[in-house]
Coordinates of C-alpha atoms in Angstrom, one line a residue:
X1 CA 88.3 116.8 121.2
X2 CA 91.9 116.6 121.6
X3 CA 93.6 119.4 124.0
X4 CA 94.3 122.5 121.8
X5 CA 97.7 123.0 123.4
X6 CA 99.6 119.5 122.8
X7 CA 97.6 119.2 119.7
X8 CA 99.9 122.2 118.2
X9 CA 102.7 121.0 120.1
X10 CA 102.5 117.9 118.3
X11 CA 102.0 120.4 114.8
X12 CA 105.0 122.2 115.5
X13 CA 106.8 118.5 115.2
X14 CA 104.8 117.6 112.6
X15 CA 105.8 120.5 110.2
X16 CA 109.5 119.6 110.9
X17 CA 108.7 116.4 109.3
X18 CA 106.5 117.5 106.2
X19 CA 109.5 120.3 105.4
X20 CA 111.4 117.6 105.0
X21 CA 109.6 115.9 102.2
X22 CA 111.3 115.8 99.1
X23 CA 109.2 116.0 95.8
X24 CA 105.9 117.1 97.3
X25 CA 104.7 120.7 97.3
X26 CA 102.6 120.0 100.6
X27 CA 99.0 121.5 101.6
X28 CA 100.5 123.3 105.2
X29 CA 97.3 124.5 106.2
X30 CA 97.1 123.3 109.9
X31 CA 93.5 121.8 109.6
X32 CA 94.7 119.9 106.8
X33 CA 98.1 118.4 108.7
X34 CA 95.8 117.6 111.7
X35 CA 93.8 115.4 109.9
X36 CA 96.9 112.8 109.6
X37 CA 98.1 113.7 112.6
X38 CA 94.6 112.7 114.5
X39 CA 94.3 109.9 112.6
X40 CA 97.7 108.7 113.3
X41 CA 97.0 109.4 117.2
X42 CA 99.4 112.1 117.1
X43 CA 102.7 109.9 116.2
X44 CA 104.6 112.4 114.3
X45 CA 106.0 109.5 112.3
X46 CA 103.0 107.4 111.4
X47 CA 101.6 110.7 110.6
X48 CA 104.2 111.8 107.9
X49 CA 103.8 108.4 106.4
X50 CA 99.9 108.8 105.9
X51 CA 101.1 111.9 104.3
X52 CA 103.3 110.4 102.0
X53 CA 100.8 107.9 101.2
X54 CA 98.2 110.4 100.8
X55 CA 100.0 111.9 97.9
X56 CA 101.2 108.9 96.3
X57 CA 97.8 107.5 96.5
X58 CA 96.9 111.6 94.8
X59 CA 99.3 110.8 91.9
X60 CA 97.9 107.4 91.1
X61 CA 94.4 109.3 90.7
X62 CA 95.2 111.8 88.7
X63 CA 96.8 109.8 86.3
X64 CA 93.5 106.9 86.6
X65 CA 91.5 110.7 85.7
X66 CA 93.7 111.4 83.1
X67 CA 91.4 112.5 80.0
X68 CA 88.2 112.3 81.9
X69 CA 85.3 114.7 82.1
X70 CA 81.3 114.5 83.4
X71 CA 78.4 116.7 83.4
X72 CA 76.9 118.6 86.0
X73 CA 73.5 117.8 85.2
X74 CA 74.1 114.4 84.1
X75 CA 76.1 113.1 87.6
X76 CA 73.3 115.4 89.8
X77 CA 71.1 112.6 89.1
X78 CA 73.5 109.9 90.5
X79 CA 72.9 110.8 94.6
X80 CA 74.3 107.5 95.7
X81 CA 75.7 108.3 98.4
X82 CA 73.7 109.1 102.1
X83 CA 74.5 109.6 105.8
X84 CA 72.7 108.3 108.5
X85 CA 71.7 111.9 110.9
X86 CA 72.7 110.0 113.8
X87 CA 76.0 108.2 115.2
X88 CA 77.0 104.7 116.1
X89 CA 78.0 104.2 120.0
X90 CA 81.8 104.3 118.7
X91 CA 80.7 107.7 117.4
X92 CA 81.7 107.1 113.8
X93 CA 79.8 108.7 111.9
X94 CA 77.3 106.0 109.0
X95 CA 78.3 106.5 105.4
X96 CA 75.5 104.4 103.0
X97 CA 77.1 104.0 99.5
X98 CA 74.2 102.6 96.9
X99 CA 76.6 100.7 94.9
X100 CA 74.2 98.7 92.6
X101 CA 74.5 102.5 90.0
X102 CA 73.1 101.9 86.5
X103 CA 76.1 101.7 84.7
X104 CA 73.7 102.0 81.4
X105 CA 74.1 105.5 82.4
X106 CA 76.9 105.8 84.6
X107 CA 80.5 105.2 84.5
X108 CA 82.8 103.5 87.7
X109 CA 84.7 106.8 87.1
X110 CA 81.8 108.9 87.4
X111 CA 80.6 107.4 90.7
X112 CA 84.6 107.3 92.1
X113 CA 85.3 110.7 91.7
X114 CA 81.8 111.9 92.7
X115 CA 82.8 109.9 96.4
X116 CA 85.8 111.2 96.1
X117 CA 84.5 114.5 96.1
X118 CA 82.3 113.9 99.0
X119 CA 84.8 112.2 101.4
X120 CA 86.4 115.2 101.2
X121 CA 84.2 117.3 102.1
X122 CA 83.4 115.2 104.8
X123 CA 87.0 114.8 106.1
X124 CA 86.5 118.8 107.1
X125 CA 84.8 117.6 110.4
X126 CA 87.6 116.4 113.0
X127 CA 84.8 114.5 114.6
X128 CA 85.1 112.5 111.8
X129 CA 88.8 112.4 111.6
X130 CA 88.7 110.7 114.8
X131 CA 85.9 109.3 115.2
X132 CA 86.0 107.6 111.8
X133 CA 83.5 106.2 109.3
X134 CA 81.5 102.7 109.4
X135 CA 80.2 101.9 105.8
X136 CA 77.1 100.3 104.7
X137 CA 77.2 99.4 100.7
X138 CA 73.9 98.2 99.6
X139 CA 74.5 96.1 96.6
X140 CA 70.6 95.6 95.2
X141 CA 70.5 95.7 91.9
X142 CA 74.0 94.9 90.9
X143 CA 73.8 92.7 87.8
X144 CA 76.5 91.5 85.0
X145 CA 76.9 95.4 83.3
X146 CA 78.4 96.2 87.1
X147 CA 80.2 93.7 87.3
X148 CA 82.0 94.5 83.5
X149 CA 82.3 98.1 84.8
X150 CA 84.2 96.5 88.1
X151 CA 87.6 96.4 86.3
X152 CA 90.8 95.1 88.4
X153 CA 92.2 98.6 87.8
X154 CA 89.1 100.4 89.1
X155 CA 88.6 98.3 92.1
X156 CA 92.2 98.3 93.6
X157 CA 92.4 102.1 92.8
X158 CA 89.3 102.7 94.9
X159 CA 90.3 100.3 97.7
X160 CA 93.6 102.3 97.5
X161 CA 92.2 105.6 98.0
X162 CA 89.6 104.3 100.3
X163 CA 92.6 102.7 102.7
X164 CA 94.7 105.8 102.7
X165 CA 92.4 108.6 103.6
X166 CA 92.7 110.0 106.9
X167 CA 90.3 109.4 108.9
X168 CA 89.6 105.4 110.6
X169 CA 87.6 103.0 109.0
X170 CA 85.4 101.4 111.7
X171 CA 84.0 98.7 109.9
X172 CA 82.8 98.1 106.1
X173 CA 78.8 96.1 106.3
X174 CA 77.7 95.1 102.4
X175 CA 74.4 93.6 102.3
X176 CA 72.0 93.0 99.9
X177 CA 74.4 91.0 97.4
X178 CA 73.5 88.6 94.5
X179 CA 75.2 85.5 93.4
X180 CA 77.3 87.5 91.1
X181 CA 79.0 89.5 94.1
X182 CA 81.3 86.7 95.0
X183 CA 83.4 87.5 91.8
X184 CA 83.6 91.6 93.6
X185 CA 84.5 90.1 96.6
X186 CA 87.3 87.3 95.2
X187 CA 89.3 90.9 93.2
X188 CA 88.7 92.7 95.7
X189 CA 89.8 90.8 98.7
X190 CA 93.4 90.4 98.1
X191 CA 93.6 94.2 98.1
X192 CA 92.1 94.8 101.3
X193 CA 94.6 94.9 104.2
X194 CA 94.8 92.0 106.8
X195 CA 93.6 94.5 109.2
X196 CA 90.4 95.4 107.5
X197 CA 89.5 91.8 106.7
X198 CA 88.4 91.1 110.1
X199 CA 86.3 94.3 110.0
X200 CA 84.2 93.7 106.4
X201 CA 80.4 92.0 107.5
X202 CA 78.9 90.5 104.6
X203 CA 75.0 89.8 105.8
X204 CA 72.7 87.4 104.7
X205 CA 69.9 88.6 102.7
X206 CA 66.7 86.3 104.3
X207 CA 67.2 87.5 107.8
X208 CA 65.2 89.9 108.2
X209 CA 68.5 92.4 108.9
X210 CA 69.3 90.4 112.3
X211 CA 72.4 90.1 111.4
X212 CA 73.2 94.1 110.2
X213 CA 71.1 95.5 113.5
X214 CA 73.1 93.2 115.9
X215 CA 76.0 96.1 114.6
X216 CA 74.3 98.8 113.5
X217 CA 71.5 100.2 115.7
X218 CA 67.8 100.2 113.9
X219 CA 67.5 103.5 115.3
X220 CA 70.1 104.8 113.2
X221 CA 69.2 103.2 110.0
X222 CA 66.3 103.9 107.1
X223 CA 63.3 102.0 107.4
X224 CA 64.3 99.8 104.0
X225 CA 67.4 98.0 106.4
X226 CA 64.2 97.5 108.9
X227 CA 65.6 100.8 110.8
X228 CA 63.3 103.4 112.6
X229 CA 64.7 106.2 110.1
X230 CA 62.8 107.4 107.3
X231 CA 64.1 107.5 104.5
X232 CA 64.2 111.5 103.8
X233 CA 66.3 112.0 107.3
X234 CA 69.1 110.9 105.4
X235 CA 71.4 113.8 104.5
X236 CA 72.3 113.3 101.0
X237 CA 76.2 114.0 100.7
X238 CA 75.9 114.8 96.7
X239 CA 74.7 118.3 97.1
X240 CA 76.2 121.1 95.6
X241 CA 78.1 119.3 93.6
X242 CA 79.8 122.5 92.1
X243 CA 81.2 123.5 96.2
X244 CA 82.3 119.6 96.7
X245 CA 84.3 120.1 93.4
X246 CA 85.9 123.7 94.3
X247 CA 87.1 122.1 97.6
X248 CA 88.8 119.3 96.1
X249 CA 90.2 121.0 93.4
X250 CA 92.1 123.7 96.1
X251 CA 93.7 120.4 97.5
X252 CA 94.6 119.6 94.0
X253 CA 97.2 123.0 94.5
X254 CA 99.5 121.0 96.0
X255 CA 101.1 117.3 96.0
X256 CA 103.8 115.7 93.9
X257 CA 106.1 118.3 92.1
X258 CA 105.8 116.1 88.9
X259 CA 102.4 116.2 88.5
X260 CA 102.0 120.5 89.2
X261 CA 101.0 120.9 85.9
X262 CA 98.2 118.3 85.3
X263 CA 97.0 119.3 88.5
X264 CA 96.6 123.1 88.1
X265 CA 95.0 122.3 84.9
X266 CA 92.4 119.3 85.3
X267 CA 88.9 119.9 85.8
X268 CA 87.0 117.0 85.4
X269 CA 83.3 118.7 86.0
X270 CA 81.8 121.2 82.9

């Protein structure tokens, strides 16, 4: 944990910046600035341009949201999303995204903002500011009605959000992929930034998970990725969906000047 006393040192300097931003109504609660700022390794600069991004990146979902509105009771039953109890040596903390969702059902949308509503909540820890996240996306059972709901627009807008939260992305591991992935892989790849490339792992799928545990600990994983977890010691990050919602929506108070009003009124759960 950084030093409390050059950590709001670095604050003070970072307000000065965020004043300074023109158009934005910003979020100046001091946990909330910290996270860019840790991210950013405390460089003021780099920091205020997260920031910027952040709410560029906010407009851009709102607008994607525009019109859009899901059930309680129907999106309880999606629980897609887990986390590994335990940490990697880097100490990032293991983020499993089930990506192969019955779209019979389900909606891209739906899943987005559900994750959406979940990173944020987990972006409250500073461990995991700093520390960052390594993802696992377990693509079994992703067939041709995924791949229709996989638009262009739907996969840059989540690679977009996913690239400009703060907190570090360690490294991105999808396994389990059929044939029909490379066509995911050939949109979405262009969109990823040189930086992240070298850090996506795509494993085989007849190797007995050699290839994912020479990464990942087995210790740290469920028992279906051959790990030595079972499977209800994962912490399932779509509880209380109703709190994850309220959260976001109280970062939804600020942002973009423009957008004040579709902010203040969207509510996309009932």
């Amino acid at each position: 944990m950084e030093s409390r006393f050059p950590a709001m040192l670095v604050l003070w300097l970072g307000r000065e910046f965020y004043r300074d931003l023109k158009d934005i109504e910003p979020y100046m609660e001091d946990e909330f600035l910290l996270r860019f700022l840790r991210v950013s390794k405390f460089d003021p600069s780099e920091a205020v341009q997260r920031f910027q991004k952040y709410y560029r990146q906010q407009e851009i979902l709102l607008d994607a949201f525009k019109g859009s509105s899901f059930s309680f009771q129907k999106v309880r039953n999606l629980n897609h999303l887990w986390i590994s109890p335990y940490r990697l040596q880097n100490n990032s903390f293991l983020l499993i995204a089930l990506a192969g969702v019955d779209y019979t059902k389900f909606t891209f949308a739906e899943r987005f903002y559900l994750e959406i509503l979940a990173f944020n909540k987990l972006l409250e820890n500073p461990v995991n500011q700093m520390c960052g996240v390594t993802f696992i996306f377990d693509y079994e059972g992703f067939n041709l009605r995924s791949l229709l709901a996989y638009t262009p627009g739907w996969v840059r807008c989540f690679l977009d959000a996913l690239m400009n939260v703060p907190c570090r992305l360690k490294a991105i591991h999808i396994i389990n992929t059929p044939s029909i992935f490379s066509s995911v892989y050939k949109m979405a790849y262009p969109f990823v930034p040189k930086k992240m490339q070298n850090r996506v792992f795509i494993h085989p799928n007849n190797d007995n998970w050699r290839s994912l545990h020479n990464l990942v600990p087995a210790d740290i994983l469920p028992e279906e990725y051959g790990g030595k977890l079972e499977h209800g010691k994962l912490i399932n990050c779509l509880q209380n969906i109703e709190e994850l919602e309220e959260r976001f929506r109280k970062t939804l108070e600020f942002g973009p000047i423009k957008t004040k009003h579709c902010r203040k009124s969207m509510k996309f759960l009932y």
